[in-house]
Amino acid sequence: MPAFIISRVLQALPVMLAVALISFAMFAYVGDPVAIMLGQDYTQAQRDALIRDLGLDQPFFVQFGTFLLNAVQGEFGLSYRLSRPVIELIAERAPATLELALTAAFLALLVGVPMGIYTGLYRNSWLSRFFLTFSLIGVSLPTFLIGILLILCFSVWLGWLPSFGRGDTVQLGWWSTGFLTASGLKALILPSITLGLFQMTLIMRLVRAEMLEVLRTDYIKFARARGLTNRAVNFGHALKNTLVPVITITGLQLGAIIAFAIVTETVFQWPGMGLLFIQSVGAADIPVMAAYLILIAALFVTINLIVDLLYFAVDPRLRVGGAKGH
Amino acid sequence: MSNTQPLLEVRNLRVEFPTRRGTLVALDDVSFEIQPGEVLGVVGESGAGKSMTGAAIIGLLEPPGRIAGGQILLNGRRIDNLPYKEMRTVRGREIGAIFQDPLTTLNPLYTVGRQLVETMTTHLPIGPGEARKKAIEWLELVGIPAAAQRIDSYPHEFSGGMRQRVVIALALCAEPKLIVADEPTTALDVSIQAQVIALLKTLAREKGTSMMLVTHDMGVIAETADRVAVMYAGRIAEIGAVRQVVKHPSHPYTIGLMGSIPPITHRLERMQQIEGSMPRLSAIPRGCAYNPRCPQVFARCREERPELTPAGETRASCWLYDAESEQQVLRAGAHA
């Protein structure tokens, strides 16, 4: 098992390197940070000095090399826009995004899996049909529209929930959490529903399809022929066999939730990394954008590793194959 | 037959499949019984309804298939109309089932021990500890070497033949009185088939378990069964003691079936075969379903459906053995 983890980490290195190169290269041509930082009035000498300071006069690969060296040490330079260390900015924003994303993912799983099981077991009940119709809405409505509709309904008309921001937060070391205050929890509701709705319906449809597939198998029929209780057959035997694909998709979707929180964060003015990224794009703030992309890539790679490890926990067949393969 | 009450009694069983193009009758007027300790072989071509009969008995017909008529009695108690929850306590406990393909019958995610233990604790008044001990005994009984170690293995760590042994242990571990074995050896290597059949036979005899053995292998039937039912197009064509059916078949279909088994005593230029093929469920002919292929067909066969009647040493659903038809056959013979 440790050998497997090491080999996966080694596999992840080229991926991370490629992402770093692409993000760095892309943003090297995205805008002119110098012009934005200097403002309206400047002399050519000031401009040249700034370019030298930022290292922008160096050849592309020298710039990239410097960037990589620093990045490995957790040093992403200063934000052009805010003149503060990038790592500090991201550390400040990360808790907001992670709390939002985890809540959304948790919500999606907690509601999506039972709905999937139900619609798989009772294919023809009216509640199943309702869930399926409802899931169509979740899959097809764009996130920003759902967010705006929710704000309209619960903030503007009913006035129950705040329409923007994180509410009050409590500082736990460097981590600021909204979980511990009433206003923080209230502020979390609408954004997490907005962010998690698509994943929820996706998980529901996935679990349903897998359940239908598994319920047709011989071993489920045999489990029934052995006279096991419905509960044991449906949950013990059928559900567990649907888990592998569900874990895959949920894992990937967790990455997607964090990465695509951008839209939700913009709609709700959520002070997370996504909002930081959008603001940085507007200012051509290359260090922040590059660091953000690399961070997201690292998250995806980590989640994939966890997903692979979960496979081993669920499916004994992989344990043998995996041991041989590595 | 003896006067004791049969263990299983199937009376005029009819199974239908409602489809968009009308209702298909998969089993029609199927009646037979199995005595305590008896092995009944059920043979027929693919689609004749053998497996369907087994599925109907254990109450696990694939929807939309349903029992549309008749009765199934176990020890005199009707089980065809039991609610799902009550039928659950019959399955496994009173009727064990063995399926065709051992590679797909076991849940891949659980050890064989866990599957045995859950079956026993579901039906028998024993705890997990005792069930585990019994599980090891069962694995030994079905011939799994080093059972005490192998109990914690997963199905994929066993060969096909070994897995079928595990399936047999699973079917028998709650000590049912009847086993419905649906082609238990079809998916196995020929060399393993004989072993598995021998094991089934021995265990059934030791435990006094009756068995309904569904197969299309006449060899298996001849070796294992006490009586045999030959099915054709959802009906029983002939039923009787296995020796009689093999040696002196009455129904022309059975005669054809026995004729198609190649003899081992001499070489054949060409294998015997029955002309044509079994009708699809949607196109079962009027009268006797076998009439288009039957070499001894006569007028009545195309009009009326025959019931099971005594025919020689066995019972066959064929007009040849009906007193009224004898005249007709004679007349037909005279014309020819």
XYZ file of C-alpha atoms in Angstrom:
662
model
C 0.000 0.000 0.000
C 2.743 2.575 0.786
C 4.390 1.609 -2.515
C 1.113 2.303 -4.264
C 0.819 5.725 -2.662
C 4.395 6.643 -3.570
C 3.927 5.541 -7.153
C 0.757 7.625 -7.414
C 2.508 10.673 -5.998
C 5.296 10.213 -8.536
C 2.709 9.959 -11.294
C 1.169 13.175 -10.065
C 4.409 15.152 -10.423
C 4.403 15.493 -14.233
C 0.727 16.438 -14.057
C 1.474 19.227 -11.614
C 4.413 20.388 -13.716
C 2.266 20.542 -16.844
C -0.422 22.508 -15.047
C 2.179 24.916 -13.743
C 3.628 25.416 -17.208
C 0.265 25.908 -18.868
C -1.037 28.312 -16.259
C 2.196 30.271 -16.262
C 2.405 30.392 -20.043
C -1.256 31.311 -20.449
C -1.097 34.178 -18.053
C 2.187 35.496 -19.373
C 0.153 36.686 -22.381
C -3.098 37.519 -20.701
C -2.670 41.210 -19.966
C -0.171 43.823 -19.023
C 0.169 43.943 -15.241
C 2.713 46.716 -15.542
C 0.267 49.119 -17.101
C -2.311 48.331 -14.424
C 0.136 48.773 -11.563
C 1.542 52.040 -12.842
C -1.760 53.751 -13.352
C -2.195 56.717 -15.713
C 0.978 58.761 -15.297
C 4.414 57.243 -15.435
C 7.741 57.731 -17.094
C 9.500 55.183 -19.276
C 12.203 54.930 -16.590
C 9.605 54.029 -13.936
C 8.152 51.441 -16.282
C 11.537 49.868 -17.023
C 12.378 49.767 -13.334
C 9.129 48.007 -12.490
C 9.614 45.475 -15.265
C 13.088 44.744 -13.922
C 11.773 44.454 -10.367
C 9.130 41.946 -11.423
C 11.660 39.985 -13.443
C 9.575 40.393 -16.576
C 12.633 41.293 -18.663
C 13.994 37.766 -18.243
C 13.435 35.098 -20.931
C 10.225 33.048 -20.531
C 11.849 29.865 -19.276
C 14.004 31.698 -16.779
C 10.865 33.307 -15.431
C 9.146 29.915 -15.285
C 12.140 28.328 -13.560
C 12.227 31.042 -10.922
C 8.483 30.646 -10.468
C 8.783 26.891 -10.001
C 11.675 27.136 -7.565
C 9.735 29.554 -5.450
C 6.486 27.623 -5.753
C 8.085 24.426 -4.457
C 9.028 26.364 -1.338
C 5.449 27.608 -1.007
C 6.490 31.022 -2.223
C 4.231 32.397 -4.971
C 5.523 35.958 -4.859
C 3.619 39.154 -4.279
C 0.254 39.917 -5.691
C 0.636 42.646 -8.329
C -2.689 44.082 -7.331
C -2.562 44.018 -3.543
C 1.215 43.961 -3.045
C 0.854 41.214 -0.437
C 2.263 37.671 -0.458
C 0.028 35.448 -2.606
C 0.222 32.565 -0.180
C -1.148 34.817 2.539
C -4.037 35.946 0.360
C -4.946 32.364 -0.521
C -4.623 31.147 3.071
C -6.967 33.920 4.088
C -9.557 32.933 1.471
C -9.209 29.166 1.465
C -11.295 28.445 4.581
C -14.311 30.217 3.104
C -14.143 28.215 -0.128
C -13.383 24.905 1.548
C -16.197 25.279 4.072
C -18.612 26.164 1.297
C -17.453 23.341 -0.952
C -17.486 20.700 1.777
C -20.933 21.729 2.941
C -22.184 21.593 -0.635
C -20.605 18.168 -1.208
C -21.949 16.852 2.082
C -25.411 18.114 1.213
C -25.193 16.579 -2.253
C -24.233 13.176 -0.818
C -26.615 13.269 2.102
C -29.615 14.007 -0.085
C -28.472 12.575 -3.418
C -27.618 9.044 -2.282
C -30.912 8.322 -0.454
C -32.871 9.812 -3.340
C -30.914 7.635 -5.748
C -31.572 4.520 -3.672
C -35.254 5.338 -3.409
C -35.733 5.987 -7.117
C -33.750 2.831 -7.892
C -35.829 0.628 -5.602
C -39.232 2.105 -6.333
C -38.875 2.898 -9.989
C -42.531 3.544 -10.665
C -43.718 5.390 -7.582
C -44.911 8.947 -8.071
C -42.273 10.227 -5.656
C -39.562 8.709 -7.860
C -41.015 10.411 -10.888
C -41.087 13.675 -8.972
C -37.438 13.272 -7.940
C -36.440 12.545 -11.520
C -38.260 15.574 -12.883
C -36.780 17.692 -10.119
C -33.320 16.364 -10.944
C -33.737 17.492 -14.539
C -34.098 21.011 -13.259
C -31.007 20.640 -11.117
C -28.983 19.313 -14.016
C -30.123 21.802 -16.604
C -30.424 25.137 -14.768
C -27.165 27.098 -14.699
C -25.670 27.694 -11.256
C -25.855 31.479 -11.349
C -29.535 31.367 -12.208
C -30.302 29.023 -9.316
C -28.354 31.339 -7.013
C -30.200 34.413 -8.179
C -33.584 32.673 -7.896
C -32.781 31.522 -4.373
C -31.712 35.044 -3.395
C -34.894 36.439 -4.877
C -37.030 33.951 -3.012
C -35.381 33.635 0.402
C -33.617 36.974 0.777
C -35.707 39.479 -1.141
C -39.243 38.122 -0.782
C -39.101 36.171 2.455
C -36.134 37.963 4.034
C -35.102 34.805 5.887
C -31.521 34.400 4.755
C -28.718 36.808 3.883
C -28.049 37.330 0.191
C -24.299 37.853 0.369
C -21.190 37.437 2.449
C -20.171 34.897 5.046
C -21.789 36.334 8.162
C -19.761 36.403 11.360
C -16.731 34.173 11.483
C -14.658 32.830 14.331
C -10.870 32.672 14.064
C -9.349 29.286 14.918
C -5.628 29.844 14.451
C -5.255 30.917 10.828
C -8.555 29.219 9.902
C -11.638 31.404 9.956
C -14.817 29.385 10.307
C -18.443 30.311 9.756
C -19.661 27.042 11.277
C -19.710 28.365 14.820
C -21.999 31.360 14.550
C -25.676 31.501 13.735
C -25.202 34.167 11.104
C -22.318 32.200 9.604
C -24.489 29.084 9.299
C -27.388 31.060 7.881
C -25.118 32.658 5.318
C -23.925 29.190 4.287
C -27.357 27.807 3.382
C -28.120 29.489 0.069
C -24.628 29.292 -1.455
C -24.154 25.653 -0.513
C -27.534 24.698 -1.989
C -26.670 26.599 -5.136
C -23.282 24.958 -5.399
C -24.419 21.464 -4.422
C -27.660 21.172 -6.390
C -26.071 20.033 -9.618
C -23.870 17.479 -7.852
C -26.839 16.289 -5.813
C -28.921 15.518 -8.878
C -25.922 13.996 -10.596
C -25.262 11.690 -7.624
C -28.943 10.811 -7.413
C -29.079 9.811 -11.076
C -25.837 7.912 -10.789
C -26.899 5.975 -7.691
C -30.240 5.202 -9.318
C -28.661 3.904 -12.523
C -26.168 1.813 -10.575
C -28.867 0.427 -8.286
C -30.989 -0.615 -11.261
C -27.957 -2.291 -12.766
C -26.929 -4.088 -9.577
C -30.470 -5.189 -8.676
C -30.539 -7.169 -11.921
C -27.416 -9.160 -11.115
C -27.379 -12.825 -10.202
C -25.876 -12.266 -6.786
C -28.778 -10.039 -5.787
C -31.222 -12.648 -7.045
C -29.279 -15.268 -5.124
C -29.281 -13.108 -2.000
C -33.079 -12.982 -2.295
C -33.194 -16.730 -2.938
C -31.262 -17.175 0.299
C -34.141 -15.447 2.057
C -32.173 -12.460 3.306
C -34.234 -9.522 4.483
C -35.003 -6.739 2.044
C -32.855 -4.455 4.115
C -29.844 -6.745 3.898
C -30.327 -7.250 0.159
C -30.881 -3.616 -0.754
C -28.429 -1.928 1.546
C -25.926 -4.631 2.461
C -25.560 -6.236 -0.948
C -26.863 -3.858 -3.603
C -25.806 -0.474 -2.270
C -22.271 -1.532 -1.499
C -21.824 -2.705 -5.064
C -22.878 0.689 -6.398
C -20.251 2.453 -4.303
C -17.228 2.253 -6.585
C -18.635 4.433 -9.373
C -20.327 6.682 -6.833
C -17.013 7.288 -5.051
C -15.319 8.061 -8.365
C -17.852 10.605 -9.418
C -18.203 12.155 -5.972
C -14.444 12.548 -5.733
C -14.172 14.206 -9.103
C -17.181 16.349 -8.322
C -15.649 17.501 -5.034
C -12.724 18.859 -7.034
C -15.159 20.414 -9.461
C -17.151 21.963 -6.628
C -14.054 23.670 -5.253
C -12.891 24.765 -8.690
C -16.272 25.953 -9.912
C -17.196 27.663 -6.688
C -16.097 30.741 -8.647
C -19.562 31.322 -10.055
C -21.371 30.760 -6.789
C -18.894 32.901 -4.908
C -19.393 35.704 -7.404
C -23.181 35.533 -7.130
C -23.124 35.534 -3.324
C -20.056 37.758 -2.939
C -18.567 34.887 -0.946
C -15.073 35.907 0.214
C -13.356 32.736 -1.037
C -10.618 31.781 -3.436
C -12.926 31.883 -6.440
C -13.795 35.502 -5.853
C -10.104 36.253 -5.352
C -9.385 34.555 -8.681
C -12.027 36.545 -10.565
C -10.733 39.798 -9.114
C -7.202 38.767 -10.031
C -8.204 38.035 -13.619
C -9.609 41.539 -13.853
C -6.270 42.975 -12.722
C -4.080 40.506 -14.671
C -2.597 39.498 -11.309
C -0.479 36.628 -12.634
C 1.029 35.317 -9.380
C -2.378 34.890 -7.772
C -3.928 33.258 -10.818
C -1.010 30.860 -11.279
C -0.977 29.927 -7.600
C -4.722 29.363 -7.619
C -4.585 27.074 -10.635
C -1.715 25.059 -9.207
C -3.533 24.735 -5.924
C -6.663 23.462 -7.674
C -4.586 20.982 -9.658
C -2.974 19.775 -6.445
C -6.448 19.365 -4.928
C -7.644 17.274 -7.886
C -4.574 15.073 -7.699
C -5.007 14.564 -3.947
C -8.699 13.781 -4.264
C -7.973 11.263 -7.013
C -5.458 9.548 -4.783
C -8.003 9.362 -1.974
C -10.573 7.978 -4.407
C -8.151 5.259 -5.492
C -7.492 4.360 -1.880
C -11.225 4.149 -1.214
C -11.584 1.653 -4.070
C -9.250 -0.630 -2.203
C -11.332 -0.292 0.908
C -14.554 -1.146 -0.953
C -13.595 -3.747 -3.532
C -11.528 -6.767 -2.444
C -10.862 -7.732 -6.063
C -8.701 -4.643 -6.499
C -6.608 -5.462 -3.448
C -5.205 -8.539 -5.131
C -4.852 -6.885 -8.548
C -3.297 -3.779 -7.017
C -0.731 -5.703 -5.029
C 0.348 -7.528 -8.173
C 0.278 -4.426 -10.322
C 2.601 -2.436 -8.114
C -46.113 -43.362 -5.798
C -46.422 -43.661 -2.073
C -49.299 -42.327 -0.095
C -47.326 -39.812 1.926
C -48.037 -36.204 1.352
C -45.754 -34.829 -1.366
C -43.222 -32.233 -0.228
C -43.896 -30.015 -3.200
C -46.996 -30.008 -5.292
C -47.352 -27.851 -8.376
C -50.909 -27.768 -9.698
C -51.844 -26.389 -13.111
C -49.225 -23.669 -12.838
C -49.566 -20.909 -15.402
C -47.036 -18.103 -15.772
C -47.693 -15.127 -18.001
C -45.602 -12.277 -19.278
C -47.638 -9.240 -20.185
C -45.890 -7.483 -23.066
C -46.816 -4.644 -25.349
C -47.844 -7.133 -28.027
C -50.103 -9.109 -25.739
C -49.668 -11.668 -23.025
C -47.133 -14.427 -23.497
C -47.833 -17.683 -21.727
C -44.496 -18.979 -20.526
C -45.821 -21.892 -18.476
C -49.150 -23.498 -19.162
C -50.867 -26.061 -17.002
C -47.707 -27.419 -15.425
C -48.399 -30.006 -12.727
C -46.023 -32.277 -10.889
C -45.032 -33.243 -7.398
C -41.866 -34.021 -5.541
C -41.867 -36.540 -2.696
C -39.708 -36.104 0.387
C -36.156 -37.182 -0.415
C -36.875 -37.458 -4.119
C -34.823 -35.968 -6.934
C -36.918 -34.747 -9.852
C -35.013 -33.939 -13.011
C -36.483 -31.363 -15.351
C -35.183 -31.381 -18.912
C -36.002 -29.539 -22.097
C -34.549 -27.201 -24.664
C -33.649 -23.626 -23.863
C -36.828 -21.645 -23.386
C -38.984 -24.673 -22.614
C -39.770 -23.194 -19.205
C -37.591 -25.328 -16.951
C -35.844 -22.442 -15.221
C -39.074 -20.473 -15.154
C -40.719 -23.288 -13.201
C -37.912 -23.117 -10.658
C -38.150 -19.341 -10.413
C -41.920 -19.574 -9.886
C -41.451 -22.069 -7.057
C -39.007 -19.860 -5.164
C -41.223 -16.853 -5.902
C -38.576 -14.965 -7.843
C -40.047 -14.643 -11.322
C -38.490 -11.789 -13.245
C -41.058 -9.034 -13.495
C -43.270 -8.514 -15.397
C -43.646 -12.305 -15.286
C -46.335 -13.453 -12.883
C -48.185 -16.516 -11.753
C -51.523 -16.248 -13.489
C -53.072 -19.476 -12.351
C -52.601 -22.707 -10.469
C -51.116 -23.418 -7.091
C -47.782 -24.287 -5.568
C -47.962 -26.179 -2.297
C -45.101 -26.908 0.049
C -46.051 -29.517 2.643
C -49.660 -28.815 1.796
C -49.329 -25.068 2.388
C -49.842 -22.708 -0.508
C -46.728 -20.627 -1.173
C -47.504 -19.097 -4.564
C -49.585 -16.281 -3.120
C -47.601 -15.502 0.027
C -46.734 -11.870 0.696
C -43.096 -11.035 0.018
C -42.178 -10.954 3.704
C -43.565 -14.391 4.430
C -42.112 -15.857 1.267
C -38.735 -14.568 2.416
C -38.830 -16.958 5.358
C -39.595 -19.826 2.975
C -36.709 -18.981 0.662
C -33.415 -20.250 1.982
C -35.069 -21.880 5.012
C -37.463 -24.269 3.331
C -36.425 -24.060 -0.303
C -32.789 -23.557 -1.168
C -31.746 -22.424 -4.620
C -28.649 -23.055 -6.710
C -28.102 -20.937 -9.789
C -26.382 -21.637 -13.020
C -23.289 -19.467 -13.016
C -21.209 -19.584 -9.834
C -19.050 -16.737 -11.134
C -21.940 -14.289 -10.822
C -23.983 -15.796 -7.985
C -21.758 -14.718 -5.130
C -21.475 -11.135 -4.016
C -17.935 -10.124 -4.957
C -17.546 -7.684 -2.073
C -18.118 -10.079 0.831
C -16.133 -13.072 2.014
C -17.776 -16.440 1.558
C -17.824 -16.771 5.338
C -19.828 -13.604 5.750
C -22.339 -14.754 3.153
C -22.741 -18.112 4.867
C -23.024 -16.552 8.313
C -25.652 -14.018 7.246
C -27.724 -16.761 5.618
C -27.664 -18.883 8.767
C -28.253 -16.077 11.247
C -31.184 -14.911 9.116
C -32.953 -18.254 9.327
C -31.625 -20.182 12.282
C -31.712 -19.240 15.953
C -27.938 -19.019 16.268
C -25.484 -16.202 16.859
C -22.648 -15.109 14.558
C -20.014 -17.077 16.491
C -21.809 -20.379 16.200
C -22.790 -19.599 12.617
C -19.147 -19.124 11.766
C -18.286 -22.518 13.217
C -21.081 -24.079 11.202
C -19.939 -22.165 8.117
C -16.530 -23.821 8.366
C -18.249 -27.204 8.763
C -20.323 -26.541 5.668
C -17.302 -25.539 3.626
C -15.601 -28.771 4.699
C -18.732 -30.704 3.855
C -18.841 -29.366 0.298
C -15.154 -30.197 -0.117
C -13.358 -26.870 0.213
C -9.826 -27.684 1.338
C -8.476 -25.771 4.361
C -11.968 -24.477 5.091
C -10.937 -22.735 8.308
C -8.603 -20.479 6.340
C -10.656 -20.213 3.177
C -13.705 -18.950 5.053
C -12.260 -15.434 4.977
C -11.521 -15.531 1.255
C -13.492 -13.554 -1.284
C -15.360 -15.290 -4.112
C -12.821 -14.196 -6.727
C -10.164 -16.152 -4.892
C -11.965 -19.417 -5.702
C -12.157 -21.329 -8.992
C -15.524 -21.804 -10.738
C -15.997 -25.328 -9.392
C -15.059 -24.250 -5.868
C -17.443 -21.321 -6.071
C -20.277 -23.655 -7.062
C -19.429 -25.710 -3.999
C -19.723 -22.548 -1.924
C -23.078 -21.826 -3.590
C -24.224 -25.339 -2.686
C -23.162 -24.741 0.912
C -25.113 -21.467 0.876
C -28.197 -23.187 -0.497
C -28.058 -25.948 2.083
C -26.799 -24.146 5.187
C -30.229 -23.182 6.513
C -31.242 -26.838 6.105
C -34.063 -26.507 3.586
C -36.154 -29.558 2.694
C -36.104 -28.789 -1.012
C -33.368 -27.613 -3.327
C -34.158 -26.003 -6.653
C -30.985 -26.391 -8.680
C -31.126 -24.468 -11.936
C -28.539 -25.901 -14.313
C -25.979 -26.146 -11.518
C -23.235 -27.547 -13.745
C -23.839 -25.865 -17.092
C -21.259 -23.151 -16.520
C -18.600 -25.511 -15.218
C -15.815 -27.427 -16.923
C -16.898 -30.899 -17.978
C -14.358 -32.466 -15.619
C -15.780 -30.512 -12.679
C -19.441 -31.167 -13.582
C -19.386 -34.787 -12.440
C -17.814 -33.851 -9.111
C -20.383 -31.170 -8.390
C -23.272 -33.436 -9.339
C -21.894 -36.223 -7.182
C -21.563 -33.776 -4.288
C -25.144 -32.558 -4.711
C -26.421 -36.106 -4.874
C -24.520 -37.182 -1.762
C -25.522 -34.161 0.278
C -29.164 -34.436 -0.737
C -29.192 -38.080 0.290
C -27.398 -37.456 3.583
C -29.654 -34.586 4.566
C -32.803 -36.162 3.173
C -33.302 -33.111 0.990
C -35.534 -33.300 -2.044
C -34.253 -31.738 -5.207
C -35.627 -30.284 -8.388
C -32.723 -30.519 -10.791
C -33.153 -28.395 -13.883
C -30.769 -29.250 -16.685
C -30.584 -29.984 -20.373
C -28.077 -32.732 -19.787
C -29.811 -36.116 -19.971
C -26.670 -37.765 -18.662
C -26.904 -35.799 -15.423
C -30.574 -36.672 -15.089
C -30.042 -40.371 -15.729
C -27.346 -40.456 -13.080
C -28.995 -38.341 -10.420
C -32.764 -38.165 -10.693
C -35.423 -40.545 -9.463
C -38.063 -39.177 -11.802
C -37.852 -36.860 -14.752
C -40.173 -34.284 -16.312
C -39.606 -33.415 -19.960
C -40.747 -29.903 -20.814
C -41.613 -28.490 -24.173
C -42.857 -24.983 -24.957
C -43.982 -24.242 -21.413
C -45.708 -27.563 -20.765
C -44.770 -30.943 -19.451
C -44.555 -33.354 -22.359
C -43.785 -36.419 -20.331
C -43.099 -37.295 -16.744
C -42.145 -40.568 -15.131
C -39.495 -42.665 -13.461
C -36.148 -41.838 -14.968
C -35.408 -45.387 -16.123
C -38.748 -45.631 -17.943
C -38.458 -42.241 -19.596
C -34.932 -42.989 -20.791
C -35.491 -46.577 -21.836
C -39.128 -46.515 -22.936
C -40.154 -42.957 -23.737
C -43.759 -42.471 -24.795
C -44.045 -38.913 -26.070
C -42.685 -38.509 -29.609
C -40.682 -35.505 -28.372
C -39.015 -37.569 -25.653
C -38.373 -40.322 -28.190
C -36.699 -37.730 -30.414
C -34.758 -36.320 -27.480
C -33.449 -39.721 -26.445
C -32.654 -40.523 -30.067
C -30.489 -37.421 -30.285
C -28.110 -38.657 -27.586
C -25.155 -40.133 -29.483
C -24.474 -43.750 -28.481
C -21.004 -44.529 -27.233
C -21.087 -48.106 -28.526
C -20.660 -47.305 -32.216
C -19.802 -44.419 -34.525
C -22.555 -42.438 -36.170
C -22.208 -40.910 -39.618
C -24.584 -38.199 -38.600
C -26.155 -37.240 -35.282
C -29.862 -37.821 -34.921
C -31.795 -34.629 -34.539
C -35.368 -33.421 -34.284
C -36.389 -31.424 -37.336
C -37.285 -27.779 -36.829
C -37.032 -25.859 -33.605
C -39.173 -25.129 -30.563
C -41.767 -22.414 -31.250
C -41.333 -18.994 -29.745
C -43.724 -18.149 -26.900
C -45.532 -15.701 -29.150
C -46.176 -18.344 -31.811
C -47.129 -21.553 -30.045
C -49.260 -23.532 -32.474
C -52.820 -24.614 -31.809
C -53.358 -28.067 -30.407
C -50.255 -29.874 -29.272
C -47.286 -27.463 -29.288
C -45.099 -30.190 -30.746
C -47.363 -31.015 -33.691
C -45.371 -29.238 -36.459
C -42.279 -31.283 -35.611
C -43.954 -34.514 -34.621
C -43.380 -37.486 -36.939
C -46.607 -39.135 -35.703
C -48.888 -36.121 -35.977
C -52.553 -36.610 -36.860
C -55.618 -34.419 -37.169
C -56.498 -34.171 -33.505
C -52.985 -32.948 -32.574
C -53.557 -29.794 -34.630
C -56.889 -29.026 -32.987
C -56.879 -30.017 -29.349
C -54.300 -29.629 -26.632
C -53.480 -32.966 -24.924
C -53.377 -33.377 -21.141
C -50.988 -35.595 -19.228
C -52.354 -39.135 -19.396
C -50.902 -42.524 -18.512
C -48.806 -43.725 -21.416
C -47.049 -47.010 -20.970
C -44.890 -46.782 -17.874
C -44.948 -42.979 -17.768
C -47.396 -40.144 -18.206
C -47.335 -38.137 -21.426
C -49.390 -35.327 -22.883
C -49.919 -36.883 -26.258
C -53.082 -37.899 -28.110
C -51.430 -41.148 -29.155
C -52.234 -42.455 -25.708
C -55.845 -41.337 -25.587
C -58.464 -43.993 -26.050
C -60.600 -41.810 -28.340
C -57.738 -41.076 -30.699
C -56.816 -44.674 -31.278
C -59.554 -45.024 -33.843
C -58.368 -41.920 -35.676
C -54.773 -43.123 -35.738
C -55.883 -46.447 -37.101
C -57.917 -44.742 -39.774
C -55.034 -42.444 -40.643
C -52.814 -45.507 -40.888
C -55.304 -47.212 -43.188
C -55.348 -44.228 -45.543
C -51.574 -44.051 -45.794
